[in-house]
Tab-separated table of C-alpha atoms in Angstrom:
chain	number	residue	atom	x	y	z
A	663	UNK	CA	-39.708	-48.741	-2.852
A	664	UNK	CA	-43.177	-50.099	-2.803
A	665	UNK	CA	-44.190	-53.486	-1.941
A	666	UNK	CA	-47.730	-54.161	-1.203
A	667	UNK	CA	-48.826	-50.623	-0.594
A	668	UNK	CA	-45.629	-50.870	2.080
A	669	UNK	CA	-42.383	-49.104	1.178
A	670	UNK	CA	-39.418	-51.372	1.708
A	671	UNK	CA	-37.131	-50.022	3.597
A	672	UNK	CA	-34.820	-52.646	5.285
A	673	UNK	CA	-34.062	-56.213	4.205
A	674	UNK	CA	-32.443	-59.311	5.576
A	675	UNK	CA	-30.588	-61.722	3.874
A	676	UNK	CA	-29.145	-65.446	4.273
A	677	UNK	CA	-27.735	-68.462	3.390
A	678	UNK	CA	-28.773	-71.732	4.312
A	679	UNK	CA	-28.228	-75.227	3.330
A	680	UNK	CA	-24.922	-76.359	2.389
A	681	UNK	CA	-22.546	-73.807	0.702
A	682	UNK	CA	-21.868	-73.827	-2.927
A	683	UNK	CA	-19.938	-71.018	-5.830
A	684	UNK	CA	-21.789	-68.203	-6.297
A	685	UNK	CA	-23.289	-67.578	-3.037
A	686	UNK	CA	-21.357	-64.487	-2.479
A	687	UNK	CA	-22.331	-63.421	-6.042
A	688	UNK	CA	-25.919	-63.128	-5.166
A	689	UNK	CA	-24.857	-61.295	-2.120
A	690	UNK	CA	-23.087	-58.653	-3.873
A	691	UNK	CA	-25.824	-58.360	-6.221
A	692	UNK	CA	-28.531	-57.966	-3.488
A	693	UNK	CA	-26.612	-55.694	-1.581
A	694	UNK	CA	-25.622	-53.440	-4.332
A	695	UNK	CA	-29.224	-53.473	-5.714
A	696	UNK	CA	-30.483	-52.559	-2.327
A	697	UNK	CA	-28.075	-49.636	-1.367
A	698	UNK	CA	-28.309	-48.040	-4.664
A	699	UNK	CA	-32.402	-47.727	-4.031
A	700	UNK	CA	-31.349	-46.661	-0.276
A	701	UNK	CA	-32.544	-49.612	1.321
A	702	UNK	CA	-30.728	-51.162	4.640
A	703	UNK	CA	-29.395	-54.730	4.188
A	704	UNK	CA	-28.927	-56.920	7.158
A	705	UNK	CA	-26.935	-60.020	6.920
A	706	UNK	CA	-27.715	-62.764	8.582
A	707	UNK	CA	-25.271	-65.140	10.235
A	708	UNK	CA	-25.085	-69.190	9.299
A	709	UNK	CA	-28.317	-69.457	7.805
A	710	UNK	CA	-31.752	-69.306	9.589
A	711	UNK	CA	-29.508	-70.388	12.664
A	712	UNK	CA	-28.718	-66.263	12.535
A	713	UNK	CA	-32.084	-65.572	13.067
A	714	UNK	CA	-32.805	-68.285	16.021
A	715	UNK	CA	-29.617	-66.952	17.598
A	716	UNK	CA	-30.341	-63.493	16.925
A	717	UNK	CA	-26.816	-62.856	15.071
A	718	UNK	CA	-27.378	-60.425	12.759
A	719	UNK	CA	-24.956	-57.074	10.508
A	720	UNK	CA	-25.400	-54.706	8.897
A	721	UNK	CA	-23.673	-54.723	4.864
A	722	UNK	CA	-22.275	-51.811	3.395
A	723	UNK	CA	-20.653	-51.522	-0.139
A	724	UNK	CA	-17.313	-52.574	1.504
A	725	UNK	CA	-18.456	-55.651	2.850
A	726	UNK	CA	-19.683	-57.291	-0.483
A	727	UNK	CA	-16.348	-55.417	-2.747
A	728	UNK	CA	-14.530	-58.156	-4.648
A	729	UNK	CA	-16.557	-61.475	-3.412
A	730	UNK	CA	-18.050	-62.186	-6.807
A	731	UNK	CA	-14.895	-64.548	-7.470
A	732	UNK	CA	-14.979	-66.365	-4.037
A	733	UNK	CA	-16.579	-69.599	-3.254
A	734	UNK	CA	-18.630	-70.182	0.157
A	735	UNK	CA	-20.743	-67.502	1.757
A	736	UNK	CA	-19.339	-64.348	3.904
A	737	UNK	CA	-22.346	-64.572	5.767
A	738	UNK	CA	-21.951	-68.440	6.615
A	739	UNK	CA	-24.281	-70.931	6.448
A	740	UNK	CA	-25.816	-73.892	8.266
A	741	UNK	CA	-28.046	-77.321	7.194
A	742	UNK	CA	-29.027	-78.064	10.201
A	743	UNK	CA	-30.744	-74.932	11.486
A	744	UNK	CA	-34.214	-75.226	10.468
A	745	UNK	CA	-36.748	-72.889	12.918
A	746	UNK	CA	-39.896	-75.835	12.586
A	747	UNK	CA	-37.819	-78.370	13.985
A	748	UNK	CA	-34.637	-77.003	15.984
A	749	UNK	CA	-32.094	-79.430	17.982
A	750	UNK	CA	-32.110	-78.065	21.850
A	751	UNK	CA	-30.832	-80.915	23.704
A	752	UNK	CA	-31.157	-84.848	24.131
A	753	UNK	CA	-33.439	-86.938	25.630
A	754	UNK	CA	-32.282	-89.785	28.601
A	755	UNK	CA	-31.752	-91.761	25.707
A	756	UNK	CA	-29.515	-89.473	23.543
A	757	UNK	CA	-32.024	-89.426	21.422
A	758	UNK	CA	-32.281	-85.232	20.442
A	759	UNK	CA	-35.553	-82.891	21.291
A	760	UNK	CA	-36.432	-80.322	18.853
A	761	UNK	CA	-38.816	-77.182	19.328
A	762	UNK	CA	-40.358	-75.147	16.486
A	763	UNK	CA	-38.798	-71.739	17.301
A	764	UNK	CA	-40.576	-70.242	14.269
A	765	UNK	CA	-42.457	-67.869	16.227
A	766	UNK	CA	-39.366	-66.392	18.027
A	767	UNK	CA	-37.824	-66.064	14.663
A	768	UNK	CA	-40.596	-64.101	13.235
A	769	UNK	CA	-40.669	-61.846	16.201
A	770	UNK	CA	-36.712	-61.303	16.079
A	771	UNK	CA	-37.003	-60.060	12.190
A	772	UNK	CA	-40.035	-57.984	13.504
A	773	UNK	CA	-37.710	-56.548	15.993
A	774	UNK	CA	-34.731	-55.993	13.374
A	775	UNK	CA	-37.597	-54.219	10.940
A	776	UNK	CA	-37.033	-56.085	8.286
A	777	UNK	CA	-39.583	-55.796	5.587
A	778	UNK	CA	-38.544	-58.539	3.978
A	779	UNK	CA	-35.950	-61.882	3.536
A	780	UNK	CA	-34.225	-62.731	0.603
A	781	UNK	CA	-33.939	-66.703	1.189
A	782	UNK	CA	-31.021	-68.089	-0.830
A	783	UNK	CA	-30.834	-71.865	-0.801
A	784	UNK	CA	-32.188	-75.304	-1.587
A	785	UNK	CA	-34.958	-77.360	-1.240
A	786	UNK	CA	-34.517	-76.971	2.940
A	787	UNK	CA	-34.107	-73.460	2.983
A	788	UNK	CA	-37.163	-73.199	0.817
A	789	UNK	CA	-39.252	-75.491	3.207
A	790	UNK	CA	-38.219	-73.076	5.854
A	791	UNK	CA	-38.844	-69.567	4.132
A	792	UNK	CA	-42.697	-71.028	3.440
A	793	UNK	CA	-43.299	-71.249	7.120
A	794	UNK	CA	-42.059	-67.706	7.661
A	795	UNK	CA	-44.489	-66.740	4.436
A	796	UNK	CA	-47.089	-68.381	6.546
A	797	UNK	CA	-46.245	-65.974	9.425
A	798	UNK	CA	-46.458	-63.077	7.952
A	799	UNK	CA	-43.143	-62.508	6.901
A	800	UNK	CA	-42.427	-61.509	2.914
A	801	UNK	CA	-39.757	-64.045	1.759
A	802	UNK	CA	-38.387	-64.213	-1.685
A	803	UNK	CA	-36.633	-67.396	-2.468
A	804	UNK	CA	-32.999	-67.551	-4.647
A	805	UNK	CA	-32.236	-71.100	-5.424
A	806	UNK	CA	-29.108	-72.678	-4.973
A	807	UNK	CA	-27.996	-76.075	-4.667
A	808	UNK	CA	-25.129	-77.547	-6.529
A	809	UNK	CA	-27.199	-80.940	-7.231
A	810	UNK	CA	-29.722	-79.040	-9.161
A	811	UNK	CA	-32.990	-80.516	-8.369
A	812	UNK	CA	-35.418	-77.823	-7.159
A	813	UNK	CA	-38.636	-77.826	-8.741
A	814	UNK	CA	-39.382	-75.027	-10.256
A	815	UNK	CA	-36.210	-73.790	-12.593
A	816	UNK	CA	-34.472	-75.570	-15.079
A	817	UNK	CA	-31.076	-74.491	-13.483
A	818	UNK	CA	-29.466	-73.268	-9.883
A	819	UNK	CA	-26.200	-71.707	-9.182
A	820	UNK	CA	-23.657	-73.466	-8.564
A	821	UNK	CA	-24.533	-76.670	-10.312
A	822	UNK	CA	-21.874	-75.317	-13.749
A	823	UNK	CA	-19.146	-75.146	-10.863
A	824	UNK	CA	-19.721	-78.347	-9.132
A	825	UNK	CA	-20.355	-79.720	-13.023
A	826	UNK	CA	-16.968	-78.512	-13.749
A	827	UNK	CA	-15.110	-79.286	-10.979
A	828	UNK	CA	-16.145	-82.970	-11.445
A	829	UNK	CA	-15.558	-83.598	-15.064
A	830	UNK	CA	-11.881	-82.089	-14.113
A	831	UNK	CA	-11.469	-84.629	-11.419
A	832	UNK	CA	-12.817	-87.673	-13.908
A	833	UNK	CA	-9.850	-86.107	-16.991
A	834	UNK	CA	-7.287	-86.818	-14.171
A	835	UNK	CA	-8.885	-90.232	-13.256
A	836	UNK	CA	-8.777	-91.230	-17.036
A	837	UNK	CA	-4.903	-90.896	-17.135
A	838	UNK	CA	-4.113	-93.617	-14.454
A	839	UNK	CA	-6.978	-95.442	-15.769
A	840	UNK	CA	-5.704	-95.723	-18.912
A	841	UNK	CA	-1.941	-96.395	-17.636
A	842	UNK	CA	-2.461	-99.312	-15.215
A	843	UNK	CA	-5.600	-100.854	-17.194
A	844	UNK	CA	-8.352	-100.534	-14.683
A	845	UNK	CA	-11.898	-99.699	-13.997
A	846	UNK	CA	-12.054	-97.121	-11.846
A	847	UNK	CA	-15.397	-95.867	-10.588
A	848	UNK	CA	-15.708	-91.999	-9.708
A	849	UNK	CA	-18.683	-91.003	-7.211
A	850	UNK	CA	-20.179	-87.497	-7.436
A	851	UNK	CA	-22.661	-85.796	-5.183
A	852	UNK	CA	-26.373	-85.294	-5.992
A	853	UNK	CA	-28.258	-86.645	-3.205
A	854	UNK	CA	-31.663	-88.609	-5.249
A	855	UNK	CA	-30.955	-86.278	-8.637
A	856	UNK	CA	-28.116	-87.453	-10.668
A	857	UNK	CA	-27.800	-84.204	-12.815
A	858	UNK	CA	-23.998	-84.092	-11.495
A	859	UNK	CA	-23.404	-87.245	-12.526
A	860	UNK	CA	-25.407	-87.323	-16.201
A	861	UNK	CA	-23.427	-84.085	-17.043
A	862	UNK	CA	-19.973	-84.080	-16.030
A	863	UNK	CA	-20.021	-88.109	-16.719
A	864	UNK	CA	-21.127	-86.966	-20.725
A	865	UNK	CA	-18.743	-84.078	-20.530
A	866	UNK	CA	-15.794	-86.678	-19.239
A	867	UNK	CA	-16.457	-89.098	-21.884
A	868	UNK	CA	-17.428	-91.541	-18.777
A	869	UNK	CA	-18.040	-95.457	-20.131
A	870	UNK	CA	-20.774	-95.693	-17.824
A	871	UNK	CA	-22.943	-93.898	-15.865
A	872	UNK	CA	-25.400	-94.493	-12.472
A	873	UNK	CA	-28.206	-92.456	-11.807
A	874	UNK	CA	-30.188	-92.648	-9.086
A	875	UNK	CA	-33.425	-92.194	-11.058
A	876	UNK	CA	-32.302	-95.331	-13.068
A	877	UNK	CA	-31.919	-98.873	-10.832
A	878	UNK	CA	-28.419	-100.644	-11.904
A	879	UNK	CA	-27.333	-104.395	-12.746
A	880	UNK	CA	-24.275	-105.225	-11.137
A	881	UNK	CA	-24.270	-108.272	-13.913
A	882	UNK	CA	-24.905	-105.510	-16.758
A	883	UNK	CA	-22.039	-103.076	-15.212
A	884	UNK	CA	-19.161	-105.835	-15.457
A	885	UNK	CA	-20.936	-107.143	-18.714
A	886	UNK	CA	-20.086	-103.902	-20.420
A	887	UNK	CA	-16.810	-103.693	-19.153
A	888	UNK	CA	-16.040	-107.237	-20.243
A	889	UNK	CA	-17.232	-105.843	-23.621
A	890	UNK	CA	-14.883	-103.059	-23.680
A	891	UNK	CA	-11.756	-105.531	-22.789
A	892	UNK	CA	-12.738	-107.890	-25.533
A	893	UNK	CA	-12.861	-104.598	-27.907
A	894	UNK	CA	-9.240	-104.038	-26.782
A	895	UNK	CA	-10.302	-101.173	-24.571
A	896	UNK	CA	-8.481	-102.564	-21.333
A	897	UNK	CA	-9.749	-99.900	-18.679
A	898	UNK	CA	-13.253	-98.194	-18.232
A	899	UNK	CA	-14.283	-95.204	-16.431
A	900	UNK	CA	-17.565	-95.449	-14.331
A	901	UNK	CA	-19.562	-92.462	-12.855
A	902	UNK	CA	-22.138	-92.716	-10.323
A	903	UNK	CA	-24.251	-90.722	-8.437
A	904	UNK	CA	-24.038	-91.489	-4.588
A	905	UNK	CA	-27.383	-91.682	-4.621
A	906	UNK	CA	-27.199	-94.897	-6.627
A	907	UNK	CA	-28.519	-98.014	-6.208
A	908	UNK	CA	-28.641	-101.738	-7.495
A	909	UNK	CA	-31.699	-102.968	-8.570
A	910	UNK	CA	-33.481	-104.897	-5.583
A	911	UNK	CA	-30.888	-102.698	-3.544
A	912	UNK	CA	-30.405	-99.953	-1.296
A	913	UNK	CA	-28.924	-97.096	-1.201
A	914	UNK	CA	-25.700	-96.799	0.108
A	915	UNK	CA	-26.168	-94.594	3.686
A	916	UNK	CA	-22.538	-93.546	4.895
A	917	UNK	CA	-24.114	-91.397	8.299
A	918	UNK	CA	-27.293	-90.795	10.004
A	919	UNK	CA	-27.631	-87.799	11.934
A	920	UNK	CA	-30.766	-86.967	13.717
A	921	UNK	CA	-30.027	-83.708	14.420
A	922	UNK	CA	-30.477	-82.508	10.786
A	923	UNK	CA	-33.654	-81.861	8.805
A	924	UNK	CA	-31.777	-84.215	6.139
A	925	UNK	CA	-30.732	-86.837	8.482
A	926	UNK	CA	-29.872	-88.883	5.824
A	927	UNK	CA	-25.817	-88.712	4.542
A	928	UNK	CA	-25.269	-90.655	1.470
A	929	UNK	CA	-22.029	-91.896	0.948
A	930	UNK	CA	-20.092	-95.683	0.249
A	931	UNK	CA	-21.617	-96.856	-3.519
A	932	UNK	CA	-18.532	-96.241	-5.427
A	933	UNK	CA	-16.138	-98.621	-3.101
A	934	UNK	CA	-18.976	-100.846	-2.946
A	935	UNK	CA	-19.476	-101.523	-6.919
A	936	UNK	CA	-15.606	-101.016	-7.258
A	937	UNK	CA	-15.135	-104.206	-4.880
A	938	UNK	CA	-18.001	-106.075	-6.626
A	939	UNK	CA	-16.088	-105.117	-10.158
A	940	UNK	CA	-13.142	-106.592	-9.313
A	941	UNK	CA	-14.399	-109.837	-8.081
A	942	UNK	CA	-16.956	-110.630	-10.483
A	943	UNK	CA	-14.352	-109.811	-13.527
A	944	UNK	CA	-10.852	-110.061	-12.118
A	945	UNK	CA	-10.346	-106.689	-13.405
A	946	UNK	CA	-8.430	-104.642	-11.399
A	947	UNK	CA	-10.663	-101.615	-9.352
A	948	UNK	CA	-10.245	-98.717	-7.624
A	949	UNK	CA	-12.853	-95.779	-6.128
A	950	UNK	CA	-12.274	-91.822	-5.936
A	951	UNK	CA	-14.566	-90.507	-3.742
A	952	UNK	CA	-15.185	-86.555	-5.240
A	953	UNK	CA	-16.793	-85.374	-2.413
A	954	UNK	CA	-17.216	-81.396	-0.798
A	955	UNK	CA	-14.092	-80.558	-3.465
A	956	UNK	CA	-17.943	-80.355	-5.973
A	957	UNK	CA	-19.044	-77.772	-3.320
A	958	UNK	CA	-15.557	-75.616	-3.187
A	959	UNK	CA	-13.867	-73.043	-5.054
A	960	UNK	CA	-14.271	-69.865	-7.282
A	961	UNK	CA	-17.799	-70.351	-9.365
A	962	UNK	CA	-17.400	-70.520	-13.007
A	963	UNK	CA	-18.216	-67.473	-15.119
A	964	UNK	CA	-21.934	-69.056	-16.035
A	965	UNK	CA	-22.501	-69.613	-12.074
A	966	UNK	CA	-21.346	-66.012	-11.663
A	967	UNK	CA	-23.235	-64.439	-14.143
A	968	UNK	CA	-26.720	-66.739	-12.989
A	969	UNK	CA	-26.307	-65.695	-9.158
A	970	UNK	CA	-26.356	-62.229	-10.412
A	971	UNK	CA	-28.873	-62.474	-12.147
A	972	UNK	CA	-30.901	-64.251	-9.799
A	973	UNK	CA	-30.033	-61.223	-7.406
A	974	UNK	CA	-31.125	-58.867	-9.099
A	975	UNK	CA	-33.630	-60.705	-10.134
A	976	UNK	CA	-35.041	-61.147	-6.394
A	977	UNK	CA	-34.475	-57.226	-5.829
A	978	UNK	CA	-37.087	-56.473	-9.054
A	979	UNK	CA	-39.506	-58.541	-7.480
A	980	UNK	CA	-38.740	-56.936	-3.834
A	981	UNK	CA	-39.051	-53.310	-5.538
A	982	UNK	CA	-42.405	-54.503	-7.506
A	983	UNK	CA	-44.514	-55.582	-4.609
A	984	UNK	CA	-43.801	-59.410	-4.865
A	985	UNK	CA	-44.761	-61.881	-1.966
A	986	UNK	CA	-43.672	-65.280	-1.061
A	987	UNK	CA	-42.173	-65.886	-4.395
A	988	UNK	CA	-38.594	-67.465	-5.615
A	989	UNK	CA	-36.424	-66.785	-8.325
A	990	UNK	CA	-36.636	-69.410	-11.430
A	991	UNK	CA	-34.672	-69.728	-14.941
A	992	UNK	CA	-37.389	-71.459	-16.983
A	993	UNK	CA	-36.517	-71.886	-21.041
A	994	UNK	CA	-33.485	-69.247	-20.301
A	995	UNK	CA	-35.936	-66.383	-18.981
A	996	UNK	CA	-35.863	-65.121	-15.900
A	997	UNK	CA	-39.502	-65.800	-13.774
A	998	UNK	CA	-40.375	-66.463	-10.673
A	999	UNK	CA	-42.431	-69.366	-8.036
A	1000	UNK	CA	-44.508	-69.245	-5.581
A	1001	UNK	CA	-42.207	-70.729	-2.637
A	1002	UNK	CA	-44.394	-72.897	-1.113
A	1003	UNK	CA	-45.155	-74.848	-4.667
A	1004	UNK	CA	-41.216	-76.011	-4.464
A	1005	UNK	CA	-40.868	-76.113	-0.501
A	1006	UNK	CA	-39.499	-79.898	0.009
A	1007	UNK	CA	-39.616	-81.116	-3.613
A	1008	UNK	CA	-37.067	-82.048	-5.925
A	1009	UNK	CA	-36.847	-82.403	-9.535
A	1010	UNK	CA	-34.980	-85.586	-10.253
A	1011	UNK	CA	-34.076	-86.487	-13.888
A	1012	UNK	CA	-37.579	-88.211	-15.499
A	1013	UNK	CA	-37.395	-90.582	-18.028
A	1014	UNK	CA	-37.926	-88.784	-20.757
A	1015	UNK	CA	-35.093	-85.982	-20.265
A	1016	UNK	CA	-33.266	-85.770	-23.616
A	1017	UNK	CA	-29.729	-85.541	-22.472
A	1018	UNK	CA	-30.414	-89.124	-21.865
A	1019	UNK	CA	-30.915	-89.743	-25.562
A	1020	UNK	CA	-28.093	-87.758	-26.204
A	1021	UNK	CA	-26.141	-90.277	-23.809
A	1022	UNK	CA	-26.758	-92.969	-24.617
A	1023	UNK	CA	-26.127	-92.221	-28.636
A	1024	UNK	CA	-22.677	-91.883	-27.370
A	1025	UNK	CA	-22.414	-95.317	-26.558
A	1026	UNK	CA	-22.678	-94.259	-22.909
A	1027	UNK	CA	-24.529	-96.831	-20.912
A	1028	UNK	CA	-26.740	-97.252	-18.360
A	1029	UNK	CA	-26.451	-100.476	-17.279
A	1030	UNK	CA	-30.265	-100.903	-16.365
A	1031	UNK	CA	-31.257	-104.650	-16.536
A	1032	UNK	CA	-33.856	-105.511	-18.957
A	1033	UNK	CA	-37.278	-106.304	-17.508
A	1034	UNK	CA	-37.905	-110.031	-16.467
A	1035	UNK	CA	-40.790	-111.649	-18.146
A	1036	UNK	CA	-43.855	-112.294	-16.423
A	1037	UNK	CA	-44.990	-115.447	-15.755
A	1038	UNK	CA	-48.683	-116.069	-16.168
């Protein structure tokens, strides 16, 4: 195959970032695409940590047969391996050093003779891959990230999955809600995008929902459930994103660590609001914390059918000369990015977004407070 006036002969591919369903799917896909047009795939180990480490295999058909219904990665990942700014050691502080092994990297793919990377992951791994693209080395982007906000598609694999997975968990929560009369408040993943939370809280039939793109009153949150109890409705469910935050607030930082190029663990906003619940209305609370059971498990059918997609996808722009570019679903077509336009961005949910509309003609609410006059 010809790319660039270059025939592409031998491939790498990886998996960085956090895991999520579908992974594997994409795998398969690349792998099978690949091997069929007699091109060599190397896998490579844990992410871009693989190629710093220089931990590398070769796939075969046998190594990607019957993965397209398993969750995680067979290849492993890592989201804390990026090459610009790698963790070597500490400082006489503890604080860590880093080093930008990008170089050796580069030289370790040039050793492997890989032509090219297919780069499947998020907004990090897409950061990453544009350096390489900057060195030289052809990297086509796959994006995957369960919270769904990298620019540049309207949808990523694994989001249906962890979409799914959550509006199961918030059924269950209903039940004992329902039973013992309480509010309970669900948290979901989705870092500073609340498309977890805006979907599988409409799917649930949640009372309330908590966006990070959309500041909360603690005062409007136990005014609407006060509302619901005086409408004989005597429990409320409450999503919210964990990147959440009351207005005039912060957000809700469970863990710091340095080490990582997102040092920055959200965590902590459901117990938080759950306490403040039950002691501004005397209603009993409780919190359910949904956590990495959004990142686990067998994808959904949509999730498998998009990863493949998006693999072969990557593979027709390999095979057609294509540089530096990632895979995108825009209006339901298949297209494609330049990578370094969506390196380290993320698409949050803007204020116009319809589902929001949709929401809120639900009788879903928001719980935003309304703006305070200003004085002249």
């Amino acid at each position: 195959m010809e790319a660039n006036g270059a025939q592409v002969r031998r491939i790498g591919v990886l998996t960085g970032g956090g895991d999520c369903p579908g992974l594997n799917a994409v795998i398969r896909a690349v792998v099978k695409d690949a091997l069929y047009h007699g091109m060599e795939v190397y896998g490579i180990a844990d992410g871009f940590l693989g190629l710093i480490e220089r931990r590398t295999r070769k796939l075969d058909e046998h190594d990607v047969a019957n993965i397209i219904t398993a969750g995680g990665t067979i290849l492993g990942s890592s989201n804390k391996a990026n090459p610009a700014r790698f963790a070597t050691g500490t400082n006489p502080d503890g604080s860590p050093t880093f080093r930008d092994v990008t170089d050796d990297c580069v030289a370790y793919a040039k050793d492997l003779g890989l032509d090219a990377i297919v780069c499947i992951g998020g907004d990090g791994t897409m950061s990453a891959a544009a350096s390489f693209c900057a060195k030289g080395v052809n990297c086509i982007g796959v994006p995957k990230t369960i919270d769904n906000d990298l620019e540049g598609t309207d949808i990523t694999f694994g989001f249906m999955t962890a979409v799914e997975t959550a509006t199961e968990a918030i059924d269950r929560v209903r039940t004992t809600a329902a039973s013992h009369h309480r509010a309970m408040v669900v948290e979901v993943m989705g870092r500073n995008a609340g498309w977890i939370a805006l979907h599988s809280g409409l799917a649930s039939g949640a009372d309330i929902i908590l966006l990070p793109e959309l500041d909360f009153g603690v005062e409007e949150v136990c005014a609407a459930i006060n509302r619901r109890r005086a409408r004989g409705k005597r429990f409320s469910i409450i999503c919210v994103a964990e990147g959440a935050k009351p207005a005039g607030g912060e957000q809700v930082v469970k863990q710091i660590d340095p080490t990582s190029p997102d040092p920055i663990r959200l965590g902590g906003i459901a117990a938080w609001l759950s306490d403040r619940i039950q002691q501004d209305t005397g209603i009993e609370s409780r919190h359910v914390v949904l956590g990495h059971l959004q990142r686990g498990g067998t994808p959904v059918a949509m999730d498998r059918v998009l990863a493949t997609q998006f693999g072969h996808h990557a593979m027709h722009l390999l095979k057609t000369g294509a540089q530096n570019r990632m895979v995108a679903m825009q209006s339901f077509r298949l297209t494609d990015v330049p990578i370094e336009h969506v390196a380290g961005k993320q698409r949050t949910i803007s204020a116009e977004e319809p589902l929001l509309t949709t929401a809120r003609s639900v009788g879903v609410r928001f719980c935003v407070p309304a703006p305070q006059p200003v004085e002249s």
